[in-house]
Coordinates of C-alpha atoms in Angstrom, one line a residue:
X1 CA 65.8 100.1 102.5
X2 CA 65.9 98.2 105.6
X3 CA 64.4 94.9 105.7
X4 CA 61.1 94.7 106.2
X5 CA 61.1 92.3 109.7
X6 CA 63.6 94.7 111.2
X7 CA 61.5 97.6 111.0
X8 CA 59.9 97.7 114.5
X9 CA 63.5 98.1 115.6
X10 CA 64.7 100.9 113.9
X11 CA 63.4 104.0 112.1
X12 CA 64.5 107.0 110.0
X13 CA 66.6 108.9 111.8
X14 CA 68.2 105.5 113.2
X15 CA 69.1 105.0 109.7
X16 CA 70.4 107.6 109.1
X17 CA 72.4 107.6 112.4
X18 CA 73.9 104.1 111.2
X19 CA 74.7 105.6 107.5
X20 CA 76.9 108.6 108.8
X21 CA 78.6 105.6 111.3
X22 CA 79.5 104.4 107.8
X23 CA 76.9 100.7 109.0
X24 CA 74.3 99.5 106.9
X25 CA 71.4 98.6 107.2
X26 CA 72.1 95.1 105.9
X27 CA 74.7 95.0 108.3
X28 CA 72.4 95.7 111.3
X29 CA 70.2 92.9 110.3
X30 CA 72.9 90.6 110.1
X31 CA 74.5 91.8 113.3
X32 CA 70.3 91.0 115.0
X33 CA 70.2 87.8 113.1
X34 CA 73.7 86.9 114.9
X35 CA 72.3 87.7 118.5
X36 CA 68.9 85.4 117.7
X37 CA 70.6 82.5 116.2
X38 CA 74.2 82.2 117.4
X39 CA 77.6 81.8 116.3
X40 CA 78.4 78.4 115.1
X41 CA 81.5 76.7 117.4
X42 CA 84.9 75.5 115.3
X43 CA 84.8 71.9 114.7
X44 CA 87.7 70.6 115.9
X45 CA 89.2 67.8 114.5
X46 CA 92.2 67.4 116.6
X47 CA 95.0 69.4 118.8
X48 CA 97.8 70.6 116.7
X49 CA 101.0 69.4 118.5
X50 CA 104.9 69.2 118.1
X51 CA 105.1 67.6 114.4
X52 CA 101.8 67.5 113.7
X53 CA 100.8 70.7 113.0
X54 CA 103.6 72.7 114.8
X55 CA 106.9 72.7 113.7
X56 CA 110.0 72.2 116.0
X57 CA 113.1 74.1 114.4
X58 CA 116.5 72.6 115.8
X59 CA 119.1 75.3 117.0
X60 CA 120.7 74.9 113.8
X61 CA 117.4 75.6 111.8
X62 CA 117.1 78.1 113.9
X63 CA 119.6 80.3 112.9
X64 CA 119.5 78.9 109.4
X65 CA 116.3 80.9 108.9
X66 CA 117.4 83.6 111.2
X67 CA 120.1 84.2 108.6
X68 CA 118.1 84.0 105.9
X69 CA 115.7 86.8 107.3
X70 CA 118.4 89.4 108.6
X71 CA 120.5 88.6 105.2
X72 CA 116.8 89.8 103.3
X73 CA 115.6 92.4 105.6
X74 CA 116.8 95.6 103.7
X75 CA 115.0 94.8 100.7
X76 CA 111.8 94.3 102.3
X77 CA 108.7 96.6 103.3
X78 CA 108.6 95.3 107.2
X79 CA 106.4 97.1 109.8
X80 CA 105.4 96.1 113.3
X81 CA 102.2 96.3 114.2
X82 CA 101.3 96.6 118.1
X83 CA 97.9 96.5 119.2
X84 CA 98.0 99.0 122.0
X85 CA 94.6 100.3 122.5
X86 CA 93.6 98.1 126.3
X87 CA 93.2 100.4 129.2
X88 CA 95.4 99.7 132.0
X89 CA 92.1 99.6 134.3
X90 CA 91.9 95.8 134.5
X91 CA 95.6 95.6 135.7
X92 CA 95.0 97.3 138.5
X93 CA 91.3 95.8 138.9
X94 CA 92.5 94.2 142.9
X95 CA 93.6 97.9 143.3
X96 CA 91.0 99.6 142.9
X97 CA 88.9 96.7 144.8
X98 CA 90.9 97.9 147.7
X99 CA 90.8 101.3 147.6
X100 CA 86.7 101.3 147.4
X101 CA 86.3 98.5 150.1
X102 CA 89.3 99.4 152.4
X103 CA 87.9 101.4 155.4
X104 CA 90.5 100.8 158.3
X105 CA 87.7 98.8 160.2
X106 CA 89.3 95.7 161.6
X107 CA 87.8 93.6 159.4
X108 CA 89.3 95.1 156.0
X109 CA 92.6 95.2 158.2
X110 CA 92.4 91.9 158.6
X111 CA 91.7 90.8 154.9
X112 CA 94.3 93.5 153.5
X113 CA 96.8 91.9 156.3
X114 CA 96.0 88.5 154.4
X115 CA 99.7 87.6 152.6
X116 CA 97.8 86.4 149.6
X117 CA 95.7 89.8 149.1
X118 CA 96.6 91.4 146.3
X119 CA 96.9 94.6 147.5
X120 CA 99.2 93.5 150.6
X121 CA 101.9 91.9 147.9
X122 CA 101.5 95.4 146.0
X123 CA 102.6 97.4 149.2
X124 CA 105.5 94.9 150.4
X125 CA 107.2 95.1 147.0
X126 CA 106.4 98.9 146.0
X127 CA 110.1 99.3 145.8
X128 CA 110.6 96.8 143.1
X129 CA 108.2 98.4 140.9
X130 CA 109.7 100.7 138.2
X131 CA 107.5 103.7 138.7
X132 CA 108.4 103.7 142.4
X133 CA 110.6 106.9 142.1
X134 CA 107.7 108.8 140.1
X135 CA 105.4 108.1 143.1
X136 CA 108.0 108.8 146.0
X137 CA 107.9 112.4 144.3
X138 CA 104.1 112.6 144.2
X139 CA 103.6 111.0 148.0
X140 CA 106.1 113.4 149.0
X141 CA 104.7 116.1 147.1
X142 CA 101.0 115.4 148.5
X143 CA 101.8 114.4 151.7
X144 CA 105.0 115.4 152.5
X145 CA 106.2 112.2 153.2
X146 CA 108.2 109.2 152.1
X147 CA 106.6 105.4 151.0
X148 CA 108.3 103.8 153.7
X149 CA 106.6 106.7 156.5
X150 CA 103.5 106.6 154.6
X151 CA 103.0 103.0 155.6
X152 CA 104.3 103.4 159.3
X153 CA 101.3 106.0 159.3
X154 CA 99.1 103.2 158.1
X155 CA 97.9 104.8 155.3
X156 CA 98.0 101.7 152.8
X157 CA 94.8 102.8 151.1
X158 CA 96.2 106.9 150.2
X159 CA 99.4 105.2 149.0
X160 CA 97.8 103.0 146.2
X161 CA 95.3 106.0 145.3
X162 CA 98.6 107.6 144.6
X163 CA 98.8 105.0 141.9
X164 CA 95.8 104.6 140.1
X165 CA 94.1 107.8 140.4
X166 CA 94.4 111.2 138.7
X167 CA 95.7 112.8 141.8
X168 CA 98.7 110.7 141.5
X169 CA 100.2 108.5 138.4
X170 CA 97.0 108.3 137.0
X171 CA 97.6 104.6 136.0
X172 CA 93.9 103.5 136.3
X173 CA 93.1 105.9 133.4
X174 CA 95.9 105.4 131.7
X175 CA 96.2 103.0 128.5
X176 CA 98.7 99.6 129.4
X177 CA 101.4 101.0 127.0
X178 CA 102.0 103.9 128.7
X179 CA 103.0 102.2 132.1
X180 CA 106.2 102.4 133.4
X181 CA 106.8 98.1 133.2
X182 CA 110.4 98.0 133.8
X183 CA 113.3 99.6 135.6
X184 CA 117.1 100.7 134.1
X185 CA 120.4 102.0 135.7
X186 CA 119.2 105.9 135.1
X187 CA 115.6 105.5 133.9
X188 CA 112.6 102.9 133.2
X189 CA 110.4 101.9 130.3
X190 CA 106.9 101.5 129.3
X191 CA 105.6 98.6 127.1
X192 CA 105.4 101.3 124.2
X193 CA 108.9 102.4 124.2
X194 CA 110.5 98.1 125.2
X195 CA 108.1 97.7 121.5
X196 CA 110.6 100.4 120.0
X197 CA 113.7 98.7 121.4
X198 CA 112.9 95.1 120.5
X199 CA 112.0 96.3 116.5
X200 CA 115.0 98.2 116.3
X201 CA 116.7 94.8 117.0
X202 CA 114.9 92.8 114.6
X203 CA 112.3 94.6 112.8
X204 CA 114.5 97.3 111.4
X205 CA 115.6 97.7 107.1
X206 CA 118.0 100.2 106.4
X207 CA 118.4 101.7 109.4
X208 CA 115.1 102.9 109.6
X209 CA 112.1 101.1 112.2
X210 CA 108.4 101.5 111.0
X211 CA 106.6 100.5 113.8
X212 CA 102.3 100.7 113.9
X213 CA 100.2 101.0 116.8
X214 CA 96.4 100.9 117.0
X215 CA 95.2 103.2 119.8
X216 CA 92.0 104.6 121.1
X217 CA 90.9 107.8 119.6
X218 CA 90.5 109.4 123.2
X219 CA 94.5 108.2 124.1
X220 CA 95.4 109.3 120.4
X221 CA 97.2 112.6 121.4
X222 CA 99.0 111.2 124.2
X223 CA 100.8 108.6 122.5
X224 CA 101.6 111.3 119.9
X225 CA 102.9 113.8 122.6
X226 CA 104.8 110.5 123.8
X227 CA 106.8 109.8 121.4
X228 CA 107.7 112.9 120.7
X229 CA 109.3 113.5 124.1
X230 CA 110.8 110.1 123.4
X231 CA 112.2 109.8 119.6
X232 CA 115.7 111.2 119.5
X233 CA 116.8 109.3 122.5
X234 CA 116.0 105.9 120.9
X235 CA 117.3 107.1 117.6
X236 CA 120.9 108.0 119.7
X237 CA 120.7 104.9 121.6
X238 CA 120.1 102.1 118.3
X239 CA 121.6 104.2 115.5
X240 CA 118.1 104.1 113.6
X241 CA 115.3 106.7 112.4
X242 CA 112.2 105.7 114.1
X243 CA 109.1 105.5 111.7
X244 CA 106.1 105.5 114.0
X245 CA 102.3 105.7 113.0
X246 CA 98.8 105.4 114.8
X247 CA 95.0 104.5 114.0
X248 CA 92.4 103.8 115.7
X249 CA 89.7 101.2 115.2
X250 CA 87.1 102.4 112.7
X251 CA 84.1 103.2 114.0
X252 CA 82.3 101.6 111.0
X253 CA 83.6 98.2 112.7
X254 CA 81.6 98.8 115.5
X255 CA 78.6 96.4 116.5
X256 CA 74.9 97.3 117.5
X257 CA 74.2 96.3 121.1
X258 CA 71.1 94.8 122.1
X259 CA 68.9 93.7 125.0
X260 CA 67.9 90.8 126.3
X261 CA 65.1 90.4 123.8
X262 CA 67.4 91.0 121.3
X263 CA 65.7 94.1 120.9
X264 CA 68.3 97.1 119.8
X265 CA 69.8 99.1 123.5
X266 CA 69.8 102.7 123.2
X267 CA 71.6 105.6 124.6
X268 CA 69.9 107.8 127.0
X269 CA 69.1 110.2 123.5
X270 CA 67.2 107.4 121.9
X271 CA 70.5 106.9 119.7
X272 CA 71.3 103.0 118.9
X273 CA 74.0 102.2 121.6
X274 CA 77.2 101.1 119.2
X275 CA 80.4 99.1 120.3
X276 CA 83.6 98.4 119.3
X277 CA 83.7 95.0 118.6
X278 CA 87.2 93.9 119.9
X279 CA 90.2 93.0 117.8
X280 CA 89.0 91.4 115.0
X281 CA 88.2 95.0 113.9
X282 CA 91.9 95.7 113.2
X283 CA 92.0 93.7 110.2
X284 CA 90.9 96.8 108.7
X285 CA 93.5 98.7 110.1
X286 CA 96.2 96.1 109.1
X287 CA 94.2 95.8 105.6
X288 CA 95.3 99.8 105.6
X289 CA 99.2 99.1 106.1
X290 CA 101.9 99.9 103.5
X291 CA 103.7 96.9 103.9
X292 CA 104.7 93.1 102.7
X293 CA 106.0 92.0 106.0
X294 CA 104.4 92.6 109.5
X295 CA 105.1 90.9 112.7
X296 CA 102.4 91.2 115.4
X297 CA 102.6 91.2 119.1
X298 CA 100.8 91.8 122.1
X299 CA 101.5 95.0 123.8
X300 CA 102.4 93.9 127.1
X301 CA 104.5 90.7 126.0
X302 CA 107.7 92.7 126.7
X303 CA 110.7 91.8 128.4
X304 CA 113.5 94.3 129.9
X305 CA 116.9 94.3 127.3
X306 CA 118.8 91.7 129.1
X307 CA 116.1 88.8 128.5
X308 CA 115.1 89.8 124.7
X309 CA 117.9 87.3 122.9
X310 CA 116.0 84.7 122.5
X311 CA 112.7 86.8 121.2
X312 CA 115.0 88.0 118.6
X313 CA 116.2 85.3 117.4
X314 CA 113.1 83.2 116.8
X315 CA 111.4 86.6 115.7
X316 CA 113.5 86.6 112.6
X317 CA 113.8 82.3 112.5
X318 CA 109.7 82.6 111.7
X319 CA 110.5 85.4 109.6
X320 CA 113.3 83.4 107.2
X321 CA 110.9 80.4 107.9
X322 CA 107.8 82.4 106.2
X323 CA 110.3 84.1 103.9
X324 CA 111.6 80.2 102.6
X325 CA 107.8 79.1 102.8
X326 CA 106.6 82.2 100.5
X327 CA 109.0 81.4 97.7
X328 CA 108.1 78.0 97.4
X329 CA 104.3 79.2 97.4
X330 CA 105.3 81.6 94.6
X331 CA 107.0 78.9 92.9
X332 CA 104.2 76.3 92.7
X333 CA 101.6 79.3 91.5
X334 CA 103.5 79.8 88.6
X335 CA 103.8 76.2 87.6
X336 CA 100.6 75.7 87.7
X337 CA 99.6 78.7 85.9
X338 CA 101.6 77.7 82.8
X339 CA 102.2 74.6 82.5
X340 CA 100.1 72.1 85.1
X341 CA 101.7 68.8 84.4
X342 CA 100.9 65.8 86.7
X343 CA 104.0 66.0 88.1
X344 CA 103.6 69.5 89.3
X345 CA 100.3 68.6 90.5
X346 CA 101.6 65.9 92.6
X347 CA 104.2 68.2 93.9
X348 CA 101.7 71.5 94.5
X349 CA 99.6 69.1 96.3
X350 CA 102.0 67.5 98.6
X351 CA 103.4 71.0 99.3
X352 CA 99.8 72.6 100.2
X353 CA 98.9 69.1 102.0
X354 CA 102.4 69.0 103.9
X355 CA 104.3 72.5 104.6
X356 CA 100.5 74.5 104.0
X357 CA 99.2 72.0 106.9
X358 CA 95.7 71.9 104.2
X359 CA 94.0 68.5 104.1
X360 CA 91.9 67.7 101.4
X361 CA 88.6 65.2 101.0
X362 CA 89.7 61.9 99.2
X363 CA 87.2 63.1 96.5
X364 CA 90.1 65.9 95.4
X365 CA 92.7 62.8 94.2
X366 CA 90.0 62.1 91.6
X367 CA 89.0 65.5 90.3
X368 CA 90.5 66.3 86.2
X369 CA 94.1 68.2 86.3
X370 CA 92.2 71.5 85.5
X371 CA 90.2 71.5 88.6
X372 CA 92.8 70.1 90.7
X373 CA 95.0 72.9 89.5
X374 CA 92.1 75.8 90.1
X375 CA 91.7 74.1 94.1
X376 CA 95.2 74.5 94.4
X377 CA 95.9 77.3 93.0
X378 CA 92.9 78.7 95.5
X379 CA 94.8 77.4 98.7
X380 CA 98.1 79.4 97.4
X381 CA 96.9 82.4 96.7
X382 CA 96.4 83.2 100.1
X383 CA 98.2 85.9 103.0
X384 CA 100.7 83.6 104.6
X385 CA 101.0 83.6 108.3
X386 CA 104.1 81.7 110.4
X387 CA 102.8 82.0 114.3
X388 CA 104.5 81.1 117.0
X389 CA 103.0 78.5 119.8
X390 CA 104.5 77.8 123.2
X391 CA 104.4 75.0 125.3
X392 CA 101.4 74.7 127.9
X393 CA 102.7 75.9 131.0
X394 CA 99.2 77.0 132.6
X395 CA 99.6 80.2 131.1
X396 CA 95.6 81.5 129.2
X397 CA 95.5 82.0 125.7
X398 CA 93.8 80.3 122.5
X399 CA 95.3 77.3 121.1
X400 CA 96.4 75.9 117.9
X401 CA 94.2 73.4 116.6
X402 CA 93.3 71.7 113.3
X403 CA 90.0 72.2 112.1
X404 CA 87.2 71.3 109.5
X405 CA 86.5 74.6 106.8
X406 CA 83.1 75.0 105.1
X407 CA 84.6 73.5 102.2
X408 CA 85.5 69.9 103.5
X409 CA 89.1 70.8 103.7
X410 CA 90.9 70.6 107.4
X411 CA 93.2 73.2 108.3
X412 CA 95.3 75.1 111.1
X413 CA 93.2 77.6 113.3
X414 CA 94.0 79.6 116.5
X415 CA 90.9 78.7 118.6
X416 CA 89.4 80.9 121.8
X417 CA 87.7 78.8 124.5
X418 CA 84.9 80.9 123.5
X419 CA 84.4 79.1 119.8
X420 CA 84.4 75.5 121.5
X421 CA 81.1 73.8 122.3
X422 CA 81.7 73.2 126.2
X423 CA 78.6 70.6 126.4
X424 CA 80.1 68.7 123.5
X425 CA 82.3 65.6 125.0
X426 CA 84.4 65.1 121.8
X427 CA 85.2 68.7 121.3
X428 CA 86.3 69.8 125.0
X429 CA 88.4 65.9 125.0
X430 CA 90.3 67.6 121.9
X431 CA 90.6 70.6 124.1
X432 CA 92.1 68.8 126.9
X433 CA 94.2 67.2 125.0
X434 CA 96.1 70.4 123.7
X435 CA 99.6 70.5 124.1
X436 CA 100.5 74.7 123.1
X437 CA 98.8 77.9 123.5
X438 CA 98.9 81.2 121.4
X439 CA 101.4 83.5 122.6
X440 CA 100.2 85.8 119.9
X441 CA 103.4 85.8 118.0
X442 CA 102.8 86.3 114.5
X443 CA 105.0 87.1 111.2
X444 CA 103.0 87.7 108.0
X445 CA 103.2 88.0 104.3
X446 CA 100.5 90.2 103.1
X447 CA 101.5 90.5 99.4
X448 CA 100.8 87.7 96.2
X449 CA 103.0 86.3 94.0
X450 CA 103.1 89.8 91.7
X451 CA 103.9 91.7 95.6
X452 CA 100.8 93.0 95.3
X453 CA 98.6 93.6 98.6
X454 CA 96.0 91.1 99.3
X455 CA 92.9 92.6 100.2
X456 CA 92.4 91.2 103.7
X457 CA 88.8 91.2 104.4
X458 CA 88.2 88.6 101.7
X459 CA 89.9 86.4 103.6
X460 CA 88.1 86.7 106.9
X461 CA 85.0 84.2 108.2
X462 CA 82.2 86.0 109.4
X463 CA 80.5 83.7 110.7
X464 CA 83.4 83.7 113.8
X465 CA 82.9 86.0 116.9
X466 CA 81.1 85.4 120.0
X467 CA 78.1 87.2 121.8
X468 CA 79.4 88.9 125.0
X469 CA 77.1 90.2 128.4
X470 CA 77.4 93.6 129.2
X471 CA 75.6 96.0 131.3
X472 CA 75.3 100.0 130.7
X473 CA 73.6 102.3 133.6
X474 CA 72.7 99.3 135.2
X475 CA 70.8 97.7 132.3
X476 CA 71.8 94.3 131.0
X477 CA 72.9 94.1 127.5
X478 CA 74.4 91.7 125.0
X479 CA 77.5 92.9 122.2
X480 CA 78.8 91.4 119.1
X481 CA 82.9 90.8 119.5
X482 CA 83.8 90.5 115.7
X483 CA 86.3 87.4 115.0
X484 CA 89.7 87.7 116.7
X485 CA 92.4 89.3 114.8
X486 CA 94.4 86.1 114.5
X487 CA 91.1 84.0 115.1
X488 CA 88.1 84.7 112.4
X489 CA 89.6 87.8 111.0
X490 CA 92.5 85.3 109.1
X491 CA 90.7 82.4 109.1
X492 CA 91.2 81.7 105.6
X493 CA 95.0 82.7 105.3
X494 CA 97.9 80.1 104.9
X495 CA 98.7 79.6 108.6
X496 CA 101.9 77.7 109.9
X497 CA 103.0 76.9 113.6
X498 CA 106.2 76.9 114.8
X499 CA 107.0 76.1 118.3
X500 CA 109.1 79.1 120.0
X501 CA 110.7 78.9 123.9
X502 CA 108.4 80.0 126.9
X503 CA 111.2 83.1 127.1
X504 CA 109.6 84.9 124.1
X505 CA 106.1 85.1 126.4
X506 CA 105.9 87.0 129.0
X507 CA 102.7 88.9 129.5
X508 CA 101.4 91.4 132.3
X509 CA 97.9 90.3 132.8
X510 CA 97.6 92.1 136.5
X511 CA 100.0 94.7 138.2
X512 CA 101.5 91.3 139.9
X513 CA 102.8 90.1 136.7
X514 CA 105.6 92.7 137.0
X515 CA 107.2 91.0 140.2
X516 CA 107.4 88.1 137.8
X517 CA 112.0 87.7 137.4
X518 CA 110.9 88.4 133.3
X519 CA 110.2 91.6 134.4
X520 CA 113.1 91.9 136.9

């Protein structure tokens, strides 16, 4: 039964619509409650930086726990799990700027002649582009004429709809993973297939690569049909079966958007206007894997073959690192299961205090062995998470940070601008004051000490996410985003930092991004 203050906003068949979406009721009036009061903002207690919070592995560490990973790779479950669902619509977002403001008046001359419009640096380096020999054929095809004497025919504005439109590439419609990012001797490659090649190099057991991507359910059959056309080529090329699966986020994930009285927005049927509620949702699908190890990463932090060394190495350094780092967790539950002597206590504690990065209040040094045992034993039994950082370098991205947890203790978190208090002077001077950002570059552990699968949501913190504006038919609305994936959604794992090279990142924010020499 729904709660009684929340009837006004919804009725029977609005029940029942939320039911067969898998939501209840109890869910919605949390979901209302969240727009009317808020999500609380992280309290920082300080930046994590370079041996204080994030580790620095010399060269030879480095390879120590490189070795260690490939040497254990073919006994392990590993899979690699790509979030690949973003549309390809906000790369190309000066594009299609352009297209619907450029008019050949003088005035849009003169702003498209500008050398710092966006669309002006597309057109004088369409040749370095890797699709540029897929569009010669369709400008030829449509036009009957070349790039080079489409431009002498000033016809800047027909070229780039050849791009983005579904007369030409299509690219604007298109999801980011199936663009063509980077150009070979015979060929070029998307960000979906340079994700196959980089886990054949690392992510690989027994010649076999099991490799997850989440997709939207309208883009699911593409990517299906993709791979298809794709799979015995990269199978010849790396001497390895390809093991590739999709989902797509559940739709019981989704949020209930509301207006600006925080009254529920419906469709144009009356229907409660639903929304997927942005990566945090995935822990559900990730929750779903058949796996112990996963590495994540970003779909368009891909570089070309040449330039991946160095993201293969420190891929499988922070996999031997959380390899190492899960034995000694495994270790330390097991002493203190059966035999919790002071001197193991003493130990667990400066392990969970030390290499877990967990602080505890003074009061903890006090508590009888028993308890101190059941705390600890509560901080190891955990999903364990080795991420790497990178050094600021002006790039975006959410930071690594230490921060205080509903139960007194201070741990590491990956914090979004979004879940700092901007009008709070102590909390943005901690921000300032952050060395590393969050390349998204994470190896995890998702099994306990008996290799059994955690259950993921139970280590998640609801009371993350952030309240975004949106507009629908020209109405303003407000949606939930549920806790980040590597925010909220693992907020209560066992998180470690390692710092990894700037090399390993290299993402493509905007079209420009490709002219970038990573992508070269």
């Amino acid at each position: 039964m729904a709660n009684s203050k929340h009837l006004s906003m919804y009725n029977k068949s609005d029940i029942e619509y939320f039911e067969n979406m898998g939501i209840s009721t109890a869910e919605i009036d949390h979901q209302i409650n969240c727009y009317k009061s808020g999500f609380p903002y992280m309290q920082l207690i300080r930046p994590a930086t370079a041996n204080d919070g994030i580790r620095c592995f010399s060269k030879e560490e480095t390879e120590k726990y490189a070795q260690k990973y490939v040497k254990a790779c073919n006994n392990l479950n590993v899979v690699k799990f790509v979030p690949a669902s973003g549309a390809a619509s906000r790369m190309f977002k000066d594009l299609f700027v352009f297209v619907s403001e450029f008019n050949n008046s003088p005035e849009q001359k003169l702003k498209f002649n500008d050398a710092h419009s966006p669309a002006r640096r597309f057109i004088d380096n369409i040749d370095r582009f890797a699709f540029y020999d897929k569009l010669q054929k369709i400008v030829y095809s449509k036009f009957g004429l070349s790039i080079k004497e489409m431009l002498q025919d000033h016809k800047p504005k027909e070229l780039v709809e050849c791009v983005i439109t579904s007369e030409g590439l299509n690219y604007g419609n298109l999801p980011k993973a199936l663009i063509d990012f980077h150009r070979y001797k015979n060929s070029s490659r998307t960000p979906f297939e340079e994700h196959i090649a980089e886990g054949m190099l690392y992510a690989s057991t027994n010649k076999e690569v099991k490799i997850h991507y989440t997709v939207s359910p309208e883009h699911l059959k593409l990517f299906s049909d993709f791979i298809e056309n794709i799979r015995e080529k990269y199978e010849e090329k790396f001497s390895c079966k390809l093991n590739i699966s999709f989902s797509t986020q559940k739709k019981y994930t989704d949020t209930v958007a509301v207006d600006e009285n925080n009254e529920i927005f419906r469709n144009d049927d009356g229907t409660p206007l639903l929304r997927p509620a942005g990566h945090g949702a995935l822990i559900e699908n990730l929750n779903d894997l058949d796996a112990q190890i996963v590495f994540i990463k970003t779909i368009d932090n891909v570089v070309p073959d040449n330039k991946k060394e160095p993201t293969i190495l420190y891929k499988q350094a922070l996999a031997g690192y959380l390899l190492k780092t899960k034995e000694n967790i495994d270790d330390y539950i097991k002493l203190l299961e059966d035999n919790p002597t002071s001197k193991v206590l003493d130990e667990a504690y400066i392990f969970v205090s030390k290499k877990l990065c967990t602080e505890f209040e003074p009061s903890f040094l006090s508590l009888p062995n028993k308890e101190k045992a059941k705390t600890l034993l509560s901080k190891l039994k955990r999903p364990l998470r080795v991420c790497g950082m990178v050094k600021n370098e002006g790039e975006p991205g959410g930071g690594p940070f230490w921060t205080k947890n509903s139960d007194g203790t201070i741990s590491l978190q990956i914090v979004e601008s979004s879940q700092i208090d901007k009008n709070d002077e102590n909390s943005m001077d901690i921000m300032k004051k952050s060395t590393h950002f969050n390349p998204v570059d994470l190896v995890c552990d998702l099994t306990d000490c008996e290799g059994k699968k955690f259950d993921l949501r139970k280590f998640t913190d609801p009371k993350t996410g952030f309240i975004s504006n949106k507009s629908k038919n020209g109405k303003t609305l407000k949606s939930i985003e549920r806790p980040g994936l590597w925010n909220g959604a693992m907020s209560d794992w066992n998180t470690i930092f390692v710092e990894v090279p700037i090399e390993t990142f290299s993402p493509v924010k905007t079209i420009l991004d490709l002219l970038r020499e990573q992508h070269q």
